[in-house]
PDB file of C-alpha atoms and ligand atoms in Angstrom:
ATOM      1  CA  UNK A  22      -1.875 -30.641  12.033  1.00  0.00           C
ATOM      2  CA  UNK A  23      -4.923 -29.446  11.627  1.00  0.00           C
ATOM      3  CA  UNK A  24      -6.359 -27.552   8.655  1.00  0.00           C
ATOM      4  CA  UNK A  25      -5.490 -24.076  10.040  1.00  0.00           C
ATOM      5  CA  UNK A  26      -2.421 -25.035   9.859  1.00  0.00           C
ATOM      6  CA  UNK A  27      -2.332 -26.037   6.084  1.00  0.00           C
ATOM      7  CA  UNK A  28      -3.442 -22.536   5.071  1.00  0.00           C
ATOM      8  CA  UNK A  29      -1.451 -20.629   2.983  1.00  0.00           C
ATOM      9  CA  UNK A  30      -0.199 -18.384   5.261  1.00  0.00           C
ATOM     10  CA  UNK A  31      -1.111 -14.470   5.408  1.00  0.00           C
ATOM     11  CA  UNK A  32       0.969 -12.276   2.825  1.00  0.00           C
ATOM     12  CA  UNK A  33       1.557  -8.437   3.919  1.00  0.00           C
ATOM     13  CA  UNK A  34       2.240  -6.686   0.633  1.00  0.00           C
ATOM     14  CA  UNK A  35       3.642  -2.570   1.151  1.00  0.00           C
ATOM     15  CA  UNK A  36       2.434  -0.615  -1.758  1.00  0.00           C
ATOM     16  CA  UNK A  37       3.016   3.231  -3.590  1.00  0.00           C
ATOM     17  CA  UNK A  38       3.687   4.943  -5.689  1.00  0.00           C
ATOM     18  CA  UNK A  39       6.606   7.290  -5.533  1.00  0.00           C
ATOM     19  CA  UNK A  40       7.821  10.455  -8.068  1.00  0.00           C
ATOM     20  CA  UNK A  41      11.627   9.527  -9.280  1.00  0.00           C
ATOM     21  CA  UNK A  42      12.577  11.935  -6.697  1.00  0.00           C
ATOM     22  CA  UNK A  43      10.848   9.925  -3.672  1.00  0.00           C
ATOM     23  CA  UNK A  44       8.240  11.717  -2.941  1.00  0.00           C
ATOM     24  CA  UNK A  45       4.425   9.876  -2.743  1.00  0.00           C
ATOM     25  CA  UNK A  46       2.466  13.207  -1.994  1.00  0.00           C
ATOM     26  CA  UNK A  47       1.892  16.871  -2.933  1.00  0.00           C
ATOM     27  CA  UNK A  48       2.321  19.077  -0.614  1.00  0.00           C
ATOM     28  CA  UNK A  49      -0.704  20.650  -1.111  1.00  0.00           C
ATOM     29  CA  UNK A  50      -2.387  16.963  -1.426  1.00  0.00           C
ATOM     30  CA  UNK A  51      -3.310  16.891  -5.851  1.00  0.00           C
ATOM     31  CA  UNK A  52      -3.063  13.860  -7.349  1.00  0.00           C
ATOM     32  CA  UNK A  53      -2.477  15.380 -10.635  1.00  0.00           C
ATOM     33  CA  UNK A  54       1.452  13.945 -10.775  1.00  0.00           C
ATOM     34  CA  UNK A  55       0.010  10.248 -10.478  1.00  0.00           C
ATOM     35  CA  UNK A  56      -2.162  11.023 -14.546  1.00  0.00           C
ATOM     36  CA  UNK A  57       0.265   9.443 -17.355  1.00  0.00           C
ATOM     37  CA  UNK A  58       2.220  12.402 -18.799  1.00  0.00           C
ATOM     38  CA  UNK A  59       1.971  11.655 -22.787  1.00  0.00           C
ATOM     39  CA  UNK A  60       5.189   9.789 -22.645  1.00  0.00           C
ATOM     40  CA  UNK A  61       5.680   6.682 -24.153  1.00  0.00           C
ATOM     41  CA  UNK A  62       7.086   3.212 -23.761  1.00  0.00           C
ATOM     42  CA  UNK A  63       7.338   1.155 -26.452  1.00  0.00           C
ATOM     43  CA  UNK A  64       8.712  -1.215 -25.255  1.00  0.00           C
ATOM     44  CA  UNK A  65       7.135  -1.675 -22.006  1.00  0.00           C
ATOM     45  CA  UNK A  66       3.722  -3.677 -21.481  1.00  0.00           C
ATOM     46  CA  UNK A  67      -0.075  -1.852 -20.717  1.00  0.00           C
ATOM     47  CA  UNK A  68      -2.578  -4.067 -19.238  1.00  0.00           C
ATOM     48  CA  UNK A  69      -6.350  -3.953 -19.232  1.00  0.00           C
ATOM     49  CA  UNK A  70      -9.658  -3.148 -17.812  1.00  0.00           C
ATOM     50  CA  UNK A  71     -10.131  -6.375 -16.526  1.00  0.00           C
ATOM     51  CA  UNK A  72      -6.825  -7.206 -15.725  1.00  0.00           C
ATOM     52  CA  UNK A  73      -6.512  -4.645 -13.331  1.00  0.00           C
ATOM     53  CA  UNK A  74     -10.424  -5.511 -12.019  1.00  0.00           C
ATOM     54  CA  UNK A  75      -8.684  -9.480 -11.944  1.00  0.00           C
ATOM     55  CA  UNK A  76      -5.388  -7.894  -9.482  1.00  0.00           C
ATOM     56  CA  UNK A  77      -8.148  -5.661  -7.540  1.00  0.00           C
ATOM     57  CA  UNK A  78     -10.095  -9.192  -6.852  1.00  0.00           C
ATOM     58  CA  UNK A  79      -7.804 -11.030  -5.046  1.00  0.00           C
ATOM     59  CA  UNK A  80      -6.592  -8.639  -2.416  1.00  0.00           C
ATOM     60  CA  UNK A  81      -8.719  -9.537   0.583  1.00  0.00           C
ATOM     61  CA  UNK A  82      -7.751  -7.175   2.982  1.00  0.00           C
ATOM     62  CA  UNK A  83      -6.839  -3.337   2.541  1.00  0.00           C
ATOM     63  CA  UNK A  84      -4.723  -1.291   5.828  1.00  0.00           C
ATOM     64  CA  UNK A  85      -3.950   2.366   5.646  1.00  0.00           C
ATOM     65  CA  UNK A  86      -3.766   5.304   8.380  1.00  0.00           C
ATOM     66  CA  UNK A  87      -5.871   8.050   8.679  1.00  0.00           C
ATOM     67  CA  UNK A  88      -4.218  10.508   6.668  1.00  0.00           C
ATOM     68  CA  UNK A  89      -4.749   7.477   3.557  1.00  0.00           C
ATOM     69  CA  UNK A  90      -8.179   7.430   4.960  1.00  0.00           C
ATOM     70  CA  UNK A  91      -9.125  11.077   4.636  1.00  0.00           C
ATOM     71  CA  UNK A  92      -7.428  11.827   1.667  1.00  0.00           C
ATOM     72  CA  UNK A  93      -8.411   8.690   0.384  1.00  0.00           C
ATOM     73  CA  UNK A  94     -12.524  10.132   1.133  1.00  0.00           C
ATOM     74  CA  UNK A  95     -12.445  13.312  -0.658  1.00  0.00           C
ATOM     75  CA  UNK A  96     -10.805  11.781  -3.696  1.00  0.00           C
ATOM     76  CA  UNK A  97     -13.882   9.159  -4.251  1.00  0.00           C
ATOM     77  CA  UNK A  98     -12.958   6.396  -2.473  1.00  0.00           C
ATOM     78  CA  UNK A  99     -10.753   3.381  -5.080  1.00  0.00           C
ATOM     79  CA  UNK A 100     -11.458   0.197  -2.078  1.00  0.00           C
ATOM     80  CA  UNK A 101     -14.789  -0.315  -2.937  1.00  0.00           C
ATOM     81  CA  UNK A 102     -16.287  -3.034  -0.849  1.00  0.00           C
ATOM     82  CA  UNK A 103     -13.177  -4.820   0.143  1.00  0.00           C
ATOM     83  CA  UNK A 104     -12.536  -5.308   3.394  1.00  0.00           C
ATOM     84  CA  UNK A 105     -10.555  -1.707   5.363  1.00  0.00           C
ATOM     85  CA  UNK A 106      -8.675  -1.909   8.577  1.00  0.00           C
ATOM     86  CA  UNK A 107      -7.706   2.402   8.869  1.00  0.00           C
ATOM     87  CA  UNK A 108      -5.300   2.640  11.523  1.00  0.00           C
ATOM     88  CA  UNK A 109      -6.341   6.369  13.834  1.00  0.00           C
ATOM     89  CA  UNK A 110      -5.779   6.343  17.783  1.00  0.00           C
ATOM     90  CA  UNK A 111      -8.986   8.771  16.797  1.00  0.00           C
ATOM     91  CA  UNK A 112     -13.189   7.643  16.913  1.00  0.00           C
ATOM     92  CA  UNK A 113     -13.753   7.822  13.923  1.00  0.00           C
ATOM     93  CA  UNK A 114     -16.661   7.343  12.379  1.00  0.00           C
ATOM     94  CA  UNK A 115     -17.300   5.068   8.611  1.00  0.00           C
ATOM     95  CA  UNK A 116     -18.860   6.444   6.030  1.00  0.00           C
ATOM     96  CA  UNK A 117     -17.890   3.538   4.114  1.00  0.00           C
ATOM     97  CA  UNK A 118     -19.079   0.086   3.558  1.00  0.00           C
ATOM     98  CA  UNK A 119     -16.692  -2.422   5.455  1.00  0.00           C
ATOM     99  CA  UNK A 120     -14.367  -0.671   7.297  1.00  0.00           C
ATOM    100  CA  UNK A 121     -13.231  -0.105  10.904  1.00  0.00           C
ATOM    101  CA  UNK A 122     -11.029   0.601  12.416  1.00  0.00           C
ATOM    102  CA  UNK A 123      -8.125  -0.162  15.221  1.00  0.00           C
ATOM    103  CA  UNK A 124      -6.452   1.362  17.384  1.00  0.00           C
ATOM    104  CA  UNK A 125      -2.991   0.746  19.334  1.00  0.00           C
ATOM    105  CA  UNK A 126      -0.381  -2.017  18.559  1.00  0.00           C
ATOM    106  CA  UNK A 127       0.481  -2.833  14.627  1.00  0.00           C
ATOM    107  CA  UNK A 128       1.392  -6.656  15.397  1.00  0.00           C
ATOM    108  CA  UNK A 129      -1.781  -7.365  17.345  1.00  0.00           C
ATOM    109  CA  UNK A 130      -3.075  -5.920  14.408  1.00  0.00           C
ATOM    110  CA  UNK A 131      -1.603  -8.829  12.003  1.00  0.00           C
ATOM    111  CA  UNK A 132      -1.979 -11.588  14.908  1.00  0.00           C
ATOM    112  CA  UNK A 133      -5.367 -11.454  16.391  1.00  0.00           C
ATOM    113  CA  UNK A 134      -7.124  -9.302  13.620  1.00  0.00           C
ATOM    114  CA  UNK A 135      -6.239  -9.737  10.369  1.00  0.00           C
ATOM    115  CA  UNK A 136      -4.084 -12.661   9.863  1.00  0.00           C
ATOM    116  CA  UNK A 137      -6.501 -14.761  10.541  1.00  0.00           C
ATOM    117  CA  UNK A 138      -8.989 -13.465   7.810  1.00  0.00           C
ATOM    118  CA  UNK A 139      -7.554 -12.663   5.543  1.00  0.00           C
ATOM    119  CA  UNK A 140      -4.918 -13.796   3.289  1.00  0.00           C
ATOM    120  CA  UNK A 141      -3.840 -11.167   0.174  1.00  0.00           C
ATOM    121  CA  UNK A 142      -3.599  -7.888   2.846  1.00  0.00           C
ATOM    122  CA  UNK A 143      -2.814  -5.018   0.858  1.00  0.00           C
ATOM    123  CA  UNK A 144      -1.037  -2.259   2.891  1.00  0.00           C
ATOM    124  CA  UNK A 145      -1.447   1.485   0.617  1.00  0.00           C
ATOM    125  CA  UNK A 146       0.106   3.534   3.071  1.00  0.00           C
ATOM    126  CA  UNK A 147       0.925   6.235   4.032  1.00  0.00           C
ATOM    127  CA  UNK A 148       4.448   6.951   4.505  1.00  0.00           C
ATOM    128  CA  UNK A 149       3.987   6.831   8.246  1.00  0.00           C
ATOM    129  CA  UNK A 150       2.177   3.932   8.418  1.00  0.00           C
ATOM    130  CA  UNK A 151       4.166   2.053   6.454  1.00  0.00           C
ATOM    131  CA  UNK A 152       7.554   3.124   7.894  1.00  0.00           C
ATOM    132  CA  UNK A 153       6.090   1.662  11.388  1.00  0.00           C
ATOM    133  CA  UNK A 154       5.065  -1.541   9.813  1.00  0.00           C
ATOM    134  CA  UNK A 155       8.577  -1.664   7.898  1.00  0.00           C
ATOM    135  CA  UNK A 156       9.453  -0.424  11.642  1.00  0.00           C
ATOM    136  CA  UNK A 157       8.483  -3.464  13.234  1.00  0.00           C
ATOM    137  CA  UNK A 158       9.434  -6.088  10.565  1.00  0.00           C
ATOM    138  CA  UNK A 159       5.543  -7.149   9.901  1.00  0.00           C
ATOM    139  CA  UNK A 160       5.639  -6.620   5.740  1.00  0.00           C
ATOM    140  CA  UNK A 161       6.289  -9.096   3.259  1.00  0.00           C
ATOM    141  CA  UNK A 162       6.738  -7.890  -0.637  1.00  0.00           C
ATOM    142  CA  UNK A 163       7.136  -3.991  -1.360  1.00  0.00           C
ATOM    143  CA  UNK A 164       5.707  -3.155  -5.032  1.00  0.00           C
ATOM    144  CA  UNK A 165       6.669   0.487  -5.337  1.00  0.00           C
ATOM    145  CA  UNK A 166       5.918   2.374  -8.363  1.00  0.00           C
ATOM    146  CA  UNK A 167       8.113   4.832  -9.230  1.00  0.00           C
ATOM    147  CA  UNK A 168       6.142   7.810 -11.315  1.00  0.00           C
ATOM    148  CA  UNK A 169       7.943   8.977 -14.115  1.00  0.00           C
ATOM    149  CA  UNK A 170       7.693  12.337 -12.829  1.00  0.00           C
ATOM    150  CA  UNK A 171       9.858  14.494 -10.216  1.00  0.00           C
ATOM    151  CA  UNK A 172       7.963  16.994  -7.638  1.00  0.00           C
ATOM    152  CA  UNK A 173      11.111  18.512  -5.810  1.00  0.00           C
ATOM    153  CA  UNK A 174       9.114  18.651  -3.036  1.00  0.00           C
ATOM    154  CA  UNK A 175       5.992  17.001  -1.181  1.00  0.00           C
ATOM    155  CA  UNK A 176       5.863  13.460   1.806  1.00  0.00           C
ATOM    156  CA  UNK A 177       8.735  11.284   1.482  1.00  0.00           C
ATOM    157  CA  UNK A 178       8.659   7.402   0.574  1.00  0.00           C
ATOM    158  CA  UNK A 179       8.436   6.226   3.953  1.00  0.00           C
ATOM    159  CA  UNK A 180       9.327   8.817   5.454  1.00  0.00           C
ATOM    160  CA  UNK A 181      12.395   9.426   8.109  1.00  0.00           C
ATOM    161  CA  UNK A 182      13.574   6.065   6.982  1.00  0.00           C
ATOM    162  CA  UNK A 183      14.298   3.089   9.064  1.00  0.00           C
ATOM    163  CA  UNK A 184      16.948   1.051  10.068  1.00  0.00           C
ATOM    164  CA  UNK A 185      19.197   0.277   7.013  1.00  0.00           C
ATOM    165  CA  UNK A 186      17.413  -3.724   5.672  1.00  0.00           C
ATOM    166  CA  UNK A 187      18.281  -5.345   2.980  1.00  0.00           C
ATOM    167  CA  UNK A 188      15.888  -6.450   0.487  1.00  0.00           C
ATOM    168  CA  UNK A 189      15.600  -8.522  -2.724  1.00  0.00           C
ATOM    169  CA  UNK A 190      13.925  -8.051  -5.926  1.00  0.00           C
ATOM    170  CA  UNK A 191      11.946 -10.379  -6.997  1.00  0.00           C
ATOM    171  CA  UNK A 192      10.009  -8.874 -10.197  1.00  0.00           C
ATOM    172  CA  UNK A 193      10.483  -5.144 -12.398  1.00  0.00           C
ATOM    173  CA  UNK A 194       7.547  -4.279 -13.748  1.00  0.00           C
ATOM    174  CA  UNK A 195       8.418  -1.023 -17.014  1.00  0.00           C
ATOM    175  CA  UNK A 196       4.826   0.076 -18.469  1.00  0.00           C
ATOM    176  CA  UNK A 197       3.427   1.818 -21.482  1.00  0.00           C
ATOM    177  CA  UNK A 198       2.748   4.093 -20.104  1.00  0.00           C
ATOM    178  CA  UNK A 199       6.724   4.584 -18.501  1.00  0.00           C
ATOM    179  CA  UNK A 200       5.576   3.572 -14.143  1.00  0.00           C
ATOM    180  CA  UNK A 201       7.587   1.218 -13.114  1.00  0.00           C
ATOM    181  CA  UNK A 202       7.112  -1.544 -10.839  1.00  0.00           C
ATOM    182  CA  UNK A 203       9.302  -2.862  -8.725  1.00  0.00           C
ATOM    183  CA  UNK A 204       8.498  -5.486  -6.642  1.00  0.00           C
ATOM    184  CA  UNK A 205      10.770  -6.852  -3.037  1.00  0.00           C
ATOM    185  CA  UNK A 206      10.455  -9.641  -1.405  1.00  0.00           C
ATOM    186  CA  UNK A 207      11.778  -9.696   2.717  1.00  0.00           C
ATOM    187  CA  UNK A 208      13.347 -13.023   2.173  1.00  0.00           C
ATOM    188  CA  UNK A 209      15.442 -14.678  -0.190  1.00  0.00           C
ATOM    189  CA  UNK A 210      12.897 -17.359  -1.291  1.00  0.00           C
TER     190      UNK A 210
HETATM  191  N1  LIG B  28       1.509   8.200  -3.391  1.00  0.00           N
HETATM  192  C1  LIG B  28       0.620   6.808  -2.983  1.00  0.00           C
HETATM  193  O1  LIG B  28       1.180   5.960  -3.321  1.00  0.00           O
HETATM  194  C2  LIG B  28      -0.159   6.803  -1.391  1.00  0.00           C
HETATM  195  C3  LIG B  28      -0.360   5.903  -0.419  1.00  0.00           C
HETATM  196  C4  LIG B  28      -1.077   5.843   0.622  1.00  0.00           C
HETATM  197  C5  LIG B  28      -1.007   7.387   0.683  1.00  0.00           C
HETATM  198  N2  LIG B  28      -0.527   8.763   0.270  1.00  0.00           N
HETATM  199  C6  LIG B  28      -0.545  10.261   0.020  1.00  0.00           C
HETATM  200  O2  LIG B  28      -0.039  10.465   1.765  1.00  0.00           O
HETATM  201  C7  LIG B  28      -0.481  11.031   3.039  1.00  0.00           C
HETATM  202  C8  LIG B  28      -1.058  10.729   4.257  1.00  0.00           C
HETATM  203  O3  LIG B  28       0.370   9.644   4.761  1.00  0.00           O
HETATM  204  P1  LIG B  28       0.750   9.810   5.503  1.00  0.00           P
HETATM  205  O4  LIG B  28       1.600   9.921   6.676  1.00  0.00           O
HETATM  206  O5  LIG B  28       0.572  11.785   6.763  1.00  0.00           O
HETATM  207  O6  LIG B  28      -0.411   9.078   7.040  1.00  0.00           O
HETATM  208  P2  LIG B  28      -1.066   7.942   7.053  1.00  0.00           P
HETATM  209  O7  LIG B  28       0.611   7.272   7.887  1.00  0.00           O
HETATM  210  O8  LIG B  28      -1.581   7.981   6.115  1.00  0.00           O
HETATM  211  O9  LIG B  28      -1.955   8.860   8.833  1.00  0.00           O
HETATM  212  C9  LIG B  28      -0.864   8.521   9.526  1.00  0.00           C
HETATM  213  C10 LIG B  28      -1.524   8.132  10.944  1.00  0.00           C
HETATM  214  O10 LIG B  28      -2.649   7.128  10.817  1.00  0.00           O
HETATM  215  C11 LIG B  28      -3.151   6.751  12.646  1.00  0.00           C
HETATM  216  N3  LIG B  28      -1.190   5.648  12.812  1.00  0.00           N
HETATM  217  C12 LIG B  28      -0.508   5.580  12.055  1.00  0.00           C
HETATM  218  N4  LIG B  28       0.731   5.544  13.124  1.00  0.00           N
HETATM  219  C13 LIG B  28      -0.102   4.299  13.931  1.00  0.00           C
HETATM  220  C14 LIG B  28      -0.097   3.650  15.283  1.00  0.00           C
HETATM  221  N5  LIG B  28       1.254   2.929  15.134  1.00  0.00           N
HETATM  222  N6  LIG B  28      -1.093   3.306  15.856  1.00  0.00           N
HETATM  223  C15 LIG B  28      -2.133   4.282  15.508  1.00  0.00           C
HETATM  224  N7  LIG B  28      -2.368   5.423  14.433  1.00  0.00           N
HETATM  225  C16 LIG B  28      -1.438   5.202  13.765  1.00  0.00           C
HETATM  226  C17 LIG B  28      -2.694   8.151  13.020  1.00  0.00           C
HETATM  227  O11 LIG B  28      -3.484   8.791  12.701  1.00  0.00           O
HETATM  228  P3  LIG B  28      -4.307   9.450  13.720  1.00  0.00           P
HETATM  229  O12 LIG B  28      -3.931  11.472  13.676  1.00  0.00           O
HETATM  230  O13 LIG B  28      -5.889   9.799  12.924  1.00  0.00           O
HETATM  231  O14 LIG B  28      -4.081   8.867  15.255  1.00  0.00           O
HETATM  232  C18 LIG B  28      -1.704   8.723  11.974  1.00  0.00           C
HETATM  233  O15 LIG B  28      -1.140  10.505  11.960  1.00  0.00           O
HETATM  234  C19 LIG B  28      -1.369  11.111   1.645  1.00  0.00           C
HETATM  235  O16 LIG B  28      -1.794  12.785   1.166  1.00  0.00           O
HETATM  236  C20 LIG B  28      -1.944  10.416   0.953  1.00  0.00           C
HETATM  237  O17 LIG B  28      -2.954  10.673  -0.172  1.00  0.00           O
HETATM  238  C21 LIG B  28      -0.170   8.298  -1.071  1.00  0.00           C
END
């Protein structure tokens, strides 16, 4: 058996933040709804900036759709120098260190480009790309953060839903600011 066969398998985590009524973006793309609204859930936990930084440091690679990429550039680029793959059929120019573009088959992207290089792979949206990954069965874990707000309108989480899929709840974390993080795995183990 080669050392590669002993290596832990790569994992794809889909992470998104949704409103209580299931939207991930406002129509005008404004993001104020993601900020704290001042509510305090006493039984919730809070995490320090150091814990957040350690968590982010453990992410080996981000994958995002081109619309999420363009919005992230406008917002000030939250992904630092962490390797980032943007899925697009267009010829886009990279203005950020660590960004590369992929067009074409997503299974090939995962098997040939990402899995050999990265273990902790984070798919961070948007709705269209996440839906494609889910349809193809390429997601191992869903981390859904629910924000304490109703938006009424906007871009639907996962867009037009894929066929029914059963997921297994693995963890729930309620934060002091009223946000709740739900973690689901595709497998029962
Ligand atoms: N709340 C959250 O957690 C969260 C997370 C992420 C994003 N968002 C928001 O969601 C919005 C963007 O989401 P979205 O659903 O409109 O777009 P998206 O998924 O970010 O990007 C869609 C684009 O990705 C490319 N693409 C997708 N699947 C592809 C495939 N199989 N092969 C090749 N290219 C593919 C296409 O790009 P080309 O047209 O370039 O070919 C497509 O137009 C933004 O407002 C963003 O801020 C919110």
